[in-house]
Short mmCIF file of C-alpha atoms and ligand atoms in Angstrom, two decimals:
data_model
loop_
_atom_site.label_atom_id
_atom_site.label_comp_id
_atom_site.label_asym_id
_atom_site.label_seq_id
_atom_site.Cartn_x
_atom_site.Cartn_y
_atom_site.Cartn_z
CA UNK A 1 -37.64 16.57 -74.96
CA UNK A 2 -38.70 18.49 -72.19
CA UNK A 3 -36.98 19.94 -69.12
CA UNK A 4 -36.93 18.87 -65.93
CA UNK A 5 -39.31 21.09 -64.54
CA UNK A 6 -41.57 20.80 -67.28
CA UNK A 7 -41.83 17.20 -66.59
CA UNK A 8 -42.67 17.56 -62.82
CA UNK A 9 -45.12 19.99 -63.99
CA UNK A 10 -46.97 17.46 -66.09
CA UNK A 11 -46.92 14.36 -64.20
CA UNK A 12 -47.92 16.35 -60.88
CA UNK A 13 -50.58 17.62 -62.99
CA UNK A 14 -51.82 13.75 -63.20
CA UNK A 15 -51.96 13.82 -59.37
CA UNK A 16 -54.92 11.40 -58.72
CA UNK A 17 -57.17 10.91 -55.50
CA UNK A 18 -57.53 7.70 -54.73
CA UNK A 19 -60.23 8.31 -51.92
CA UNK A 20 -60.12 6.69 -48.11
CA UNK A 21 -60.82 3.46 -46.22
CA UNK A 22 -61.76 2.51 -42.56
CA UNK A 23 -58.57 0.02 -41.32
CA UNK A 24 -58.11 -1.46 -37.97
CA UNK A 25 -55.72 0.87 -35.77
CA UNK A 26 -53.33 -1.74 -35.69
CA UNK A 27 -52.43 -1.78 -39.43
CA UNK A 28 -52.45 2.16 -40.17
CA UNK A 29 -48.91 2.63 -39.10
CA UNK A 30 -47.25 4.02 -42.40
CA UNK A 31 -50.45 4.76 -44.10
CA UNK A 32 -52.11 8.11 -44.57
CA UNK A 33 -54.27 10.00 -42.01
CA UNK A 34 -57.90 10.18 -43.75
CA UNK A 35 -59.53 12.32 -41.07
CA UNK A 36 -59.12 14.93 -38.11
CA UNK A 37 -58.26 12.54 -34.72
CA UNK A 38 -60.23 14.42 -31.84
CA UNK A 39 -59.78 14.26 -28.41
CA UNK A 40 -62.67 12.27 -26.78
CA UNK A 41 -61.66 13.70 -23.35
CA UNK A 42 -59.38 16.37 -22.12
CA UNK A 43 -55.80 15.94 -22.26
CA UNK A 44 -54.54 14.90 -19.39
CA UNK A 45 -58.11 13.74 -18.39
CA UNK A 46 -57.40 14.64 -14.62
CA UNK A 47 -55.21 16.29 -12.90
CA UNK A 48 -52.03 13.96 -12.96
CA UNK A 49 -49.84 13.64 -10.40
CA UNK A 50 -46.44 13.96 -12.15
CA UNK A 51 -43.84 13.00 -9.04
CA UNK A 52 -43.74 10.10 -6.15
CA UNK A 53 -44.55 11.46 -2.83
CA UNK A 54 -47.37 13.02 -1.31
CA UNK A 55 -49.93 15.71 -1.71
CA UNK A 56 -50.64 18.75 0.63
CA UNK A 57 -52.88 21.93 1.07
CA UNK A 58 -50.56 24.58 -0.46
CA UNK A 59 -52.22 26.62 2.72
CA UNK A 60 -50.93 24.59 5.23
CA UNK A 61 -47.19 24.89 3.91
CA UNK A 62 -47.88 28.98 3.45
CA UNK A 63 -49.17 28.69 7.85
CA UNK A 64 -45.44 27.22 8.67
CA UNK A 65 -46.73 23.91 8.72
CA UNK A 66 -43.70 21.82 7.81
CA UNK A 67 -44.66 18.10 8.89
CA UNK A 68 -47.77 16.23 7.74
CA UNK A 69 -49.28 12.94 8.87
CA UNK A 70 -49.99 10.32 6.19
CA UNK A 71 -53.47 10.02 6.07
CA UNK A 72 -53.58 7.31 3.05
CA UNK A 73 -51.54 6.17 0.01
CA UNK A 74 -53.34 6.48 -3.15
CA UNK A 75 -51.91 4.86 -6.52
CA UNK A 76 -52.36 5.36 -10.47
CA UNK A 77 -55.53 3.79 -10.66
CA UNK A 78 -57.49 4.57 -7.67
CA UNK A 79 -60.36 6.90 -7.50
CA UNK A 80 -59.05 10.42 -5.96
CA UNK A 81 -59.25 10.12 -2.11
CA UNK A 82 -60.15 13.11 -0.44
CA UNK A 83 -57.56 14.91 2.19
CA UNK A 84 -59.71 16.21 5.50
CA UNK A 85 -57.35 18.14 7.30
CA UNK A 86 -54.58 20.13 6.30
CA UNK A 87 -52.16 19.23 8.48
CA UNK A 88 -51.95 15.85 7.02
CA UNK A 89 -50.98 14.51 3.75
CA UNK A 90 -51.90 11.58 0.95
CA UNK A 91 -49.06 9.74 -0.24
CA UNK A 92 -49.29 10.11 -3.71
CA UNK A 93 -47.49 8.43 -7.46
CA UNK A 94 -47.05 9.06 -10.69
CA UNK A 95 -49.83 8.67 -12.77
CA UNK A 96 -52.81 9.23 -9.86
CA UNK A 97 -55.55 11.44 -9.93
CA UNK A 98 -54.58 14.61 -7.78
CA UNK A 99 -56.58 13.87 -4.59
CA UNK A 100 -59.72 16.00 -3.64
CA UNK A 101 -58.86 18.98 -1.50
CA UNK A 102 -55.37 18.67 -2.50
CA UNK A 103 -53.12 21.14 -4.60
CA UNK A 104 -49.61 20.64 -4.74
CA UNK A 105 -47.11 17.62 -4.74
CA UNK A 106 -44.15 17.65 -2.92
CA UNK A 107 -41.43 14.66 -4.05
CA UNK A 108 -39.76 11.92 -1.79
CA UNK A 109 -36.73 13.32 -2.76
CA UNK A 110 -37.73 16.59 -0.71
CA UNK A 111 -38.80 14.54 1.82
CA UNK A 112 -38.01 12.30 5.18
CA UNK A 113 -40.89 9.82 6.41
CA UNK A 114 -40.71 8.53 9.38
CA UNK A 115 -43.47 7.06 12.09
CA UNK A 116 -45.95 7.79 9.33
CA UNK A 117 -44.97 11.88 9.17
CA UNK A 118 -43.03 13.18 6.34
CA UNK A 119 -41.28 16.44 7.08
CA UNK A 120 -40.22 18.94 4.66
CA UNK A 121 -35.99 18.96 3.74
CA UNK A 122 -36.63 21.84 1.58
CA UNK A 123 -37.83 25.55 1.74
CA UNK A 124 -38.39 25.50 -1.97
CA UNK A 125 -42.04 24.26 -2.69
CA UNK A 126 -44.65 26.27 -5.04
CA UNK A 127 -48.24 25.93 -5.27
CA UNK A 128 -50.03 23.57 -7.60
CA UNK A 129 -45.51 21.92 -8.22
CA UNK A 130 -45.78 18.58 -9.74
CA UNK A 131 -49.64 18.44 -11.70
CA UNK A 132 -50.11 18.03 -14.94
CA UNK A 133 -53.31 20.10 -15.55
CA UNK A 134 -56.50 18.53 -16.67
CA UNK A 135 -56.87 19.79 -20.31
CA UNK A 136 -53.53 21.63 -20.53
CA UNK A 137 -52.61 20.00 -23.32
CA UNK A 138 -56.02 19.67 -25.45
CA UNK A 139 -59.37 20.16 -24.64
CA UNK A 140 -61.98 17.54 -25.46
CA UNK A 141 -62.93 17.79 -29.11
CA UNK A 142 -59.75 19.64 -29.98
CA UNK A 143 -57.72 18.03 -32.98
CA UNK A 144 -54.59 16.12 -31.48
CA UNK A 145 -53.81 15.06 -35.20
CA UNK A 146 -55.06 16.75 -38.85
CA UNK A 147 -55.33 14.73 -41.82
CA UNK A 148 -52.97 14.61 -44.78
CA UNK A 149 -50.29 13.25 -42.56
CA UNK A 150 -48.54 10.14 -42.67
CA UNK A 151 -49.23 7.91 -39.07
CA UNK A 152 -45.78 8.05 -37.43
CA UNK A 153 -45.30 5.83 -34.18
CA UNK A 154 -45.83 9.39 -32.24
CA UNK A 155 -49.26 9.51 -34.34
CA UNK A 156 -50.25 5.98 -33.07
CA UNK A 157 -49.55 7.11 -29.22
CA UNK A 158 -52.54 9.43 -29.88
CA UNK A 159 -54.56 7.64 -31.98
CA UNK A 160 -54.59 4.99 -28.51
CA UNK A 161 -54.71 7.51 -26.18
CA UNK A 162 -58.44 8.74 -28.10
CA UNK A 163 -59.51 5.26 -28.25
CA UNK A 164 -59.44 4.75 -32.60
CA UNK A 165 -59.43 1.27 -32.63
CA UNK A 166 -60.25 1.61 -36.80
CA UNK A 167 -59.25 4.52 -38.54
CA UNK A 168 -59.83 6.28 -41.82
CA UNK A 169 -57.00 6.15 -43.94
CA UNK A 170 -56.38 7.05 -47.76
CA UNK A 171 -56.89 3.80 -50.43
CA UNK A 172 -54.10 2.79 -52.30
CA UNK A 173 -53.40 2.99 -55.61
CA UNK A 174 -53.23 -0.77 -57.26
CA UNK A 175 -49.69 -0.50 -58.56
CA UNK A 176 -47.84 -3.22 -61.02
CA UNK A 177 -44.09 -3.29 -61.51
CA UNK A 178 -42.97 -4.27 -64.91
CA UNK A 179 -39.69 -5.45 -65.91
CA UNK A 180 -39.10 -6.13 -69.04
CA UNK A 181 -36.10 -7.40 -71.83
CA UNK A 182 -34.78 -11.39 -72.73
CA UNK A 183 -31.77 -10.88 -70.67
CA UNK A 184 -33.47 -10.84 -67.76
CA UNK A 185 -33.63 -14.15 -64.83
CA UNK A 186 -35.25 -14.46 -61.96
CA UNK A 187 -33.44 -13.56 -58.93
CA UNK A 188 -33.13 -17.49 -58.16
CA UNK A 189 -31.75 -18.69 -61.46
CA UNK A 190 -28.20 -18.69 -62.07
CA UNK A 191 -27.97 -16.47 -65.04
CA UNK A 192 -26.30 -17.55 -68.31
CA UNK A 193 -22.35 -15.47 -68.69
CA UNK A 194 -25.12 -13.08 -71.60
CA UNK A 195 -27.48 -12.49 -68.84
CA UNK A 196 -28.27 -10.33 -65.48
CA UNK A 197 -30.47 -11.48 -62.62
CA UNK A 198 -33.90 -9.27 -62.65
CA UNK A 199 -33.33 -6.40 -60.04
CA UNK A 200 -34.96 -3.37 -60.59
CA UNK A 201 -38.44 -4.15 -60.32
CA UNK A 202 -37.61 -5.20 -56.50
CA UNK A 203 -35.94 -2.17 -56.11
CA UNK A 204 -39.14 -0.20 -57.19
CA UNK A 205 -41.25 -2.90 -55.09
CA UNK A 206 -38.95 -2.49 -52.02
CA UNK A 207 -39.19 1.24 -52.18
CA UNK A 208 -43.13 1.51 -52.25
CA UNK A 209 -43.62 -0.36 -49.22
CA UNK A 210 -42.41 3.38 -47.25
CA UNK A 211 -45.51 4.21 -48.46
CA UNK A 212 -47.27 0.80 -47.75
CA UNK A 213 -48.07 0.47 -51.48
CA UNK A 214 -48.27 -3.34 -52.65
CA UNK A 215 -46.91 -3.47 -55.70
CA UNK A 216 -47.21 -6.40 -57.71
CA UNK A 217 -44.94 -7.62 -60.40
CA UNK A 218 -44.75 -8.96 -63.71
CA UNK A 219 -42.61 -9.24 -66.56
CA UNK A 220 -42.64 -8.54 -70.07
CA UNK A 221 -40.47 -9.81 -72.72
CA UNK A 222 -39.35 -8.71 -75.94
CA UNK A 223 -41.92 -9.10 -77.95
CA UNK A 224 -44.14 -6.63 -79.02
CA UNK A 225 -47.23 -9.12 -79.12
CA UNK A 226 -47.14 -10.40 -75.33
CA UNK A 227 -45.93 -6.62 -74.71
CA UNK A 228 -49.38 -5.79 -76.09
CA UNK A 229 -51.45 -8.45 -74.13
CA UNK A 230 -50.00 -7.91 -71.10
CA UNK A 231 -50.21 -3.96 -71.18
CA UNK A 232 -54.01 -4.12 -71.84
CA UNK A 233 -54.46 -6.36 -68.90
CA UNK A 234 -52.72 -3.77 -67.02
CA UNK A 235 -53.96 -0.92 -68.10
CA UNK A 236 -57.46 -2.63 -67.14
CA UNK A 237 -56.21 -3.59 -63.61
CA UNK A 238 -54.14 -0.76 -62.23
CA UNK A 239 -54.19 2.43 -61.58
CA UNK A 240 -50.38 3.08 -61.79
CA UNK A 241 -47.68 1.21 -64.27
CA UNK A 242 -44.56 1.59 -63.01
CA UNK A 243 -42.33 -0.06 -66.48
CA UNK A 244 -38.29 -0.42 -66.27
CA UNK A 245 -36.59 -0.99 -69.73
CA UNK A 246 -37.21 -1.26 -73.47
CA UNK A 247 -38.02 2.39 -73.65
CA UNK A 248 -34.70 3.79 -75.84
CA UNK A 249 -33.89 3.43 -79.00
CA UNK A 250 -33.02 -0.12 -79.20
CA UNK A 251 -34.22 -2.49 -81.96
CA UNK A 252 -36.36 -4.42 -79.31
CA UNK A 253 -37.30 -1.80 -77.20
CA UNK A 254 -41.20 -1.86 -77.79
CA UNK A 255 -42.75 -0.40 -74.70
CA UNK A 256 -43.21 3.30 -76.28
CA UNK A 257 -44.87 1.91 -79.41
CA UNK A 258 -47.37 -0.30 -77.85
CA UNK A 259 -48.36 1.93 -75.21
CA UNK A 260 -49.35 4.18 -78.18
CA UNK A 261 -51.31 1.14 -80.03
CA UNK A 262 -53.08 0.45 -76.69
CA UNK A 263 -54.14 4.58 -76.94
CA UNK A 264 -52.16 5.29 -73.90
CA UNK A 265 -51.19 9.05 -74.75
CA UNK A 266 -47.54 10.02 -74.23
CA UNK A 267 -47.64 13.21 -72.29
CA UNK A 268 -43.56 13.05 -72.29
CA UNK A 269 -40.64 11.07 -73.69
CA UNK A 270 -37.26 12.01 -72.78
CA UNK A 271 -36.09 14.68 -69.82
CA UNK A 272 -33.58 17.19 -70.35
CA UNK A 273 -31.25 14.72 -67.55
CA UNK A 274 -28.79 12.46 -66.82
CA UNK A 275 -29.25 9.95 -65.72
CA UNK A 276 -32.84 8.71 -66.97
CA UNK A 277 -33.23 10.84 -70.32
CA UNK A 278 -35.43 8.41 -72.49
CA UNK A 279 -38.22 8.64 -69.35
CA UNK A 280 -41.33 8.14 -70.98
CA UNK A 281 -44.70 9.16 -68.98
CA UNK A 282 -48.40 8.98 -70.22
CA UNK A 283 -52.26 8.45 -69.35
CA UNK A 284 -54.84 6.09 -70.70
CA UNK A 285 -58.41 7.37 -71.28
CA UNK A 286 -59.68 5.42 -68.74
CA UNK A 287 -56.99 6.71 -66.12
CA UNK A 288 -54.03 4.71 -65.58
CA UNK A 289 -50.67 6.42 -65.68
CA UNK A 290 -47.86 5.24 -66.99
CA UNK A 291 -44.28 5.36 -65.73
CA UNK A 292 -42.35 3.76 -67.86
CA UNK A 293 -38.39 4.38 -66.70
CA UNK A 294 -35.45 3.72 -68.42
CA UNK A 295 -34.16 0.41 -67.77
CA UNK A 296 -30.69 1.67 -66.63
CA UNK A 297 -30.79 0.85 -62.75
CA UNK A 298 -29.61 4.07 -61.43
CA UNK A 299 -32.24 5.81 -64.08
CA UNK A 300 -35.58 3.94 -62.76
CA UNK A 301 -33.87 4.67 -59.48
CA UNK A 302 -33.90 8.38 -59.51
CA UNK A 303 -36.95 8.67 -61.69
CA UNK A 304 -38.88 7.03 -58.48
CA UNK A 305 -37.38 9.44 -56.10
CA UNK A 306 -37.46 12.55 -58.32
CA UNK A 307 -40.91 11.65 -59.82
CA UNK A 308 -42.87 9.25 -58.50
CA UNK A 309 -42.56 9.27 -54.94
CA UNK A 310 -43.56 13.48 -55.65
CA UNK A 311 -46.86 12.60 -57.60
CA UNK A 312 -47.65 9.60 -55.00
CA UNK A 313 -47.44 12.45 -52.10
CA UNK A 314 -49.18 15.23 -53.45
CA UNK A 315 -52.11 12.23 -54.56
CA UNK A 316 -52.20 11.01 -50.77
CA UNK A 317 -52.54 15.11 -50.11
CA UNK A 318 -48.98 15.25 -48.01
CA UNK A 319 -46.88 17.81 -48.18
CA UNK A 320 -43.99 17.48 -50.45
CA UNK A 321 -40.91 19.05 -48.12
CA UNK A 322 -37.81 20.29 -50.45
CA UNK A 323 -34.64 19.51 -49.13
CA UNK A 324 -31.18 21.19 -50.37
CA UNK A 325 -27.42 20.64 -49.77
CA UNK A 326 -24.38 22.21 -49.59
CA UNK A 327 -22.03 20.72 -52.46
CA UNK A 328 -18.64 19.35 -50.73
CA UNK A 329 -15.54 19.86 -53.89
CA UNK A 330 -16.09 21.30 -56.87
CA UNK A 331 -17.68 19.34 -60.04
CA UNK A 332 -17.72 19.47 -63.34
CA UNK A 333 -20.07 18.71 -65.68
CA UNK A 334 -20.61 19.77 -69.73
CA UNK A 335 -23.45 18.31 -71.38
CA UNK A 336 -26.59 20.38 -71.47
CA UNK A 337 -28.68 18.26 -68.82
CA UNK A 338 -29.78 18.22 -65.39
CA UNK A 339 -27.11 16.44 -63.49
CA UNK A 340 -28.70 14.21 -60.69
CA UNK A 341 -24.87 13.74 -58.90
CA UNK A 342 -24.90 10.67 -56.29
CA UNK A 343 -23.93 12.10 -53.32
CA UNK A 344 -23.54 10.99 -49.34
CA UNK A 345 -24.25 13.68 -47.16
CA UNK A 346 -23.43 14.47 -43.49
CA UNK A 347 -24.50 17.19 -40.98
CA UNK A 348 -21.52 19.39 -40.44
CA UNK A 349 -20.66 20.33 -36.94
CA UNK A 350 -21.88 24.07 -38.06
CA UNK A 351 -25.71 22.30 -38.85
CA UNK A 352 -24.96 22.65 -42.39
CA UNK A 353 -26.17 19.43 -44.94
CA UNK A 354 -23.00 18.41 -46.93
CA UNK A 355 -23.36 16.47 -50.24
CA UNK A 356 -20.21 14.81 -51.08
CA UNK A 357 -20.00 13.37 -54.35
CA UNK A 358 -19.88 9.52 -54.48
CA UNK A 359 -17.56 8.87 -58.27
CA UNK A 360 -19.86 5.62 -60.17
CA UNK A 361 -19.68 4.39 -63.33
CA UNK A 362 -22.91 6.10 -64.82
CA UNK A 363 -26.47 4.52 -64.65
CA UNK A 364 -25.69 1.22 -64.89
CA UNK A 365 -23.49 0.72 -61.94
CA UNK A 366 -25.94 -0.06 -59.01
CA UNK A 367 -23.42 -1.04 -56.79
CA UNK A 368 -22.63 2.99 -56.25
CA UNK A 369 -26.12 3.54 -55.39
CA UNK A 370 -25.68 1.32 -52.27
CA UNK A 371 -22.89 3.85 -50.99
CA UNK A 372 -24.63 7.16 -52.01
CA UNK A 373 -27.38 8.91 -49.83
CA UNK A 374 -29.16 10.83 -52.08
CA UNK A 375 -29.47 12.97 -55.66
CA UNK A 376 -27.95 16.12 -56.02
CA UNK A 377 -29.47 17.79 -58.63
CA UNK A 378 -27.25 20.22 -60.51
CA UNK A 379 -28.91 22.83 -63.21
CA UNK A 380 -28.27 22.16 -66.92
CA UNK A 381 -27.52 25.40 -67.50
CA UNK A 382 -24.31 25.57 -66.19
CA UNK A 383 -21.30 23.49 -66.20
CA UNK A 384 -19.05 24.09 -63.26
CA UNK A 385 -20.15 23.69 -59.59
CA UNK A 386 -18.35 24.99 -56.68
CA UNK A 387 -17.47 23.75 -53.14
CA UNK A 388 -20.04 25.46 -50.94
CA UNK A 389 -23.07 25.83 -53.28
CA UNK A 390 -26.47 25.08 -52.52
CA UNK A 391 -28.74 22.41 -54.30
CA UNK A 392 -31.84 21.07 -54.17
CA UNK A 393 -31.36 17.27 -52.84
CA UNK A 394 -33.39 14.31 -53.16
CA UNK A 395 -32.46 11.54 -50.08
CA UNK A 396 -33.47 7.96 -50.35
CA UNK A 397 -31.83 6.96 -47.36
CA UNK A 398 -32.83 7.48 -43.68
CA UNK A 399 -30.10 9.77 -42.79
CA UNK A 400 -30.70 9.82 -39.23
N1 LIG B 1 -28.89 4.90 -79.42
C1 LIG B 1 -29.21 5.19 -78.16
N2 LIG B 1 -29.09 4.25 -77.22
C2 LIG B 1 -29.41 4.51 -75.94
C3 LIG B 1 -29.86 5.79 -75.58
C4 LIG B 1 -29.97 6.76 -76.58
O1 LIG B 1 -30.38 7.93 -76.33
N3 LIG B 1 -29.66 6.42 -77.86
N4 LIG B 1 -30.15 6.05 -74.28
C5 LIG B 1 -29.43 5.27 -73.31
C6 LIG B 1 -29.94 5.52 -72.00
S1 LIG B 1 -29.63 7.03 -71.37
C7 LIG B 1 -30.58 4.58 -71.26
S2 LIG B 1 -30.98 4.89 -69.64
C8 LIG B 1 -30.94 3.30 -71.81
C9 LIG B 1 -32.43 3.07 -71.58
O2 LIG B 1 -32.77 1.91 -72.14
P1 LIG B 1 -34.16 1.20 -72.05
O3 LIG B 1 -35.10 1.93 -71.21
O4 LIG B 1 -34.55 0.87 -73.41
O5 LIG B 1 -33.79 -0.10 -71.22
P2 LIG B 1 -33.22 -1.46 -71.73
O6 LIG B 1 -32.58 -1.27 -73.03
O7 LIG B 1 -34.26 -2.48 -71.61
O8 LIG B 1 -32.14 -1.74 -70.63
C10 LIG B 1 -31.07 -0.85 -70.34
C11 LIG B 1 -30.16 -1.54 -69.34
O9 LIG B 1 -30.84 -1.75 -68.13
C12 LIG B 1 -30.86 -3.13 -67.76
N5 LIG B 1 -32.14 -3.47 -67.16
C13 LIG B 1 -33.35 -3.32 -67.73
N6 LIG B 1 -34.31 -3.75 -66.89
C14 LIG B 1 -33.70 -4.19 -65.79
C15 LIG B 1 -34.17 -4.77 -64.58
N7 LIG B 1 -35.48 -4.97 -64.34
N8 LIG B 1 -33.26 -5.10 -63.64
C16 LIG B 1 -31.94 -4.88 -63.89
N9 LIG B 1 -31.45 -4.33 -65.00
C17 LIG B 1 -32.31 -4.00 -65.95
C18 LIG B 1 -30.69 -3.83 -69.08
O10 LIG B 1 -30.20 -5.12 -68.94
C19 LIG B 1 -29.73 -2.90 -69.80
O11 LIG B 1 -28.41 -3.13 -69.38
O12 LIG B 1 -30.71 3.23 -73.19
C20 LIG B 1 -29.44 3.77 -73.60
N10 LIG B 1 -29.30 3.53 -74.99
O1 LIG B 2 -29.12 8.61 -69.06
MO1 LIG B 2 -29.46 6.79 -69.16
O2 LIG B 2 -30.79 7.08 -68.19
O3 LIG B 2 -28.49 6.89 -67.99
O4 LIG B 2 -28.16 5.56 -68.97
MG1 LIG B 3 -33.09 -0.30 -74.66
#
């Protein structure tokens, strides 16, 4: 058995790069930035007007000049006009280049037109007001978004601004899902009163797509023979195995000893935790990694988040953020294991992150894991937890 820690140690150690791909911009939301996105022109690319109303010589106002005639209206669009004299003005928007001569915007709000004049209601104007600089933001060439970063909808604003119609993304690993065990249906069937409807492997499915993986799935029953046949296929086919069930100690539970027949070497079995202890990870010669989590539901659950979802972050070169919590009552808990509490958690009115423990019925009760927010993960060292101590957390819910 190995701890926790140790565990992360050696399946992060398996991280795997899966190399990148060209994909049209339109599909890259959710996927993996590949390469630096540079500016192709300066950002803003002109000077932008930022207010309605017009634009003067920032001379004229400084001579006393308070009233300017309205030479022209120029829109977002247009071609910068050019102002002649400085005792008139262009009427200006949003969104327009800043007209040629011109310097400083003054808003209708500030202003009364009338007869084709617009007079000044305010005292209060600045040189260069209103304009967005030309290159203030970025200069041409200069990186508006680095690699190694997952395309957000804020990341696809730039990525259209610089004109990336296909960008370089990471690949994809080629996952499978594998349930497995007789008392297993399909989620359609009406399952005999000695059965249970297949659920995990969506679970596992549901929870890749946040990362855009595909998974596909397949299912293995007990028997050690189509156990065999099918594992070889995959093995062949995939790059990941991600396998819920017949891991333990059970008279049918085959998985461990096949995967050793098929030379897949265990580089783990069992975790010093709860839940998810019989966790059983390893690597064929030829590369595939093997996840195989214990069937429980709230065990493959939290091996995903704690494990998986890590080791698929680090291989896609993101950062892997640590999040901790502030533990709401005291707990209690004896045996010698990392305790991976389901909590909900809130943000109290002081900016602190609360975990509040949410009481199941151990590992096989996925009905709590609906109504929790996220792992707390409590050191087997100790035994008693107080109110107000700080963990490390693991979310699988968008808290905000
Ligand atoms: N003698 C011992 N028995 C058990 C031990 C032990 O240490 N000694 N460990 C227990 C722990 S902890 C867990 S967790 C389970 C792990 O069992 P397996 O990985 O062998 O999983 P199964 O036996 O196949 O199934 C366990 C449980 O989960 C349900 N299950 C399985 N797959 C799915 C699925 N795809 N969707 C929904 N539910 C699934 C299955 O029906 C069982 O109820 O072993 C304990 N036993
Ligand atoms: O510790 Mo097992 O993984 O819960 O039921
Ligand atoms: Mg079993």
């Amino acid at each position: 058995m190995v701890k926790v820690a140790e565990a992360e140690a050696i399946i992060q150690g398996q991280c795997r790069d899966f190399g990148a791909e060209i994909i049209p911009f339109d599909q890259a939301l959710g996927r993996v930035l590949a390469e630096d996105l540079q500016a192709d022109r300066d950002f803003p690319p002109f000077n932008r007007v930022t207010m309605d109303g017009i634009a003067i010589q920032f001379q004229a106002f400084e001579k006393g000049n308070r009233s300017f005639k309205i030479k022209a209206t120029q829109a977002a669009g247009e071609p910068a006009k050019e102002l002649q004299e400085e005792a008139d003005c262009i009427e200006i928007m949003t969104g327009a280049v800043l007209p040629q001569t011109t310097d400083t915007v003054i808003r209708y709000e500030d202003l009364e037109i009338q007869n084709g004049v617009a007079t000044l209601l305010t005292e209060n104007i600045k040189a260069g007001q209103n304009i967005h600089r030309q290159g203030k933001d970025k200069r041409q060439g200069g990186i508006v978004a680095s690699a190694n970063q997952v395309i957000t909808p804020a990341l696809m604003n730039v990525a259209a601004s610089v004109g990336a119609t296909e960008i370089k993304v990471k690949k994809l690993p080629r996952v499978v899902v594998l349930s497995t065990g007789d008392e297993l249906v399909e989620v359609h069937e009406k399952p005999q009163p000695y059965q249970i409807r297949k659920s995990n492997s969506y679970t596992i499915q549901a929870a890749l797509q946040q990362f855009k993986v595909l998974a596909e799935l397949r299912h293995l029953p007990d028997n050690p023979e189509q156990i065999r046949t099918e594992l070889l296929d995959c093995l062949k086919a995939y790059d990941v195995i991600l396998l819920s069930g017949g891991i333990s100690k059970g008279k049918f539970d085959y998985v461990p000893e096949v995967l050793s027949e098929l030379q897949v070497e265990t580089l783990f079995q069992h975790v010093q935790q709860r839940p998810g202890k019989p966790f059983w990870f390893g690597k064929h010669p030829h590369g595939a990694l093997v996840f195989a989590f214990p069937g429980n539901p709230v065990s493959t659950f939290m091996c995903l988040y704690r494990y998986f979802f890590p080791w698929l972050k680090i291989s896609f070169g993101l950062d892997t953020k640590k999040f901790f919590a502030c533990l709401s009552t005291d707990f209690t808990f004896k045996p010698e294991l990392q305790y991976f509490l389901q909590v909900k958690l809130q943000v109290s009115e002081q900016g602190k992150l609360v975990a509040e423990p949410v009481e199941g019925n151990g590992s096989g009760d996925l009905t709590n894991l609906v109504d929790a927010d996220a792992f707390l993960e409590l050191p087997a060292e100790r035994t008693h937890f107080q109110a107000g101590e700080v963990f490390r957390v693991w979310p699988f819910k968008q808290l905000f």
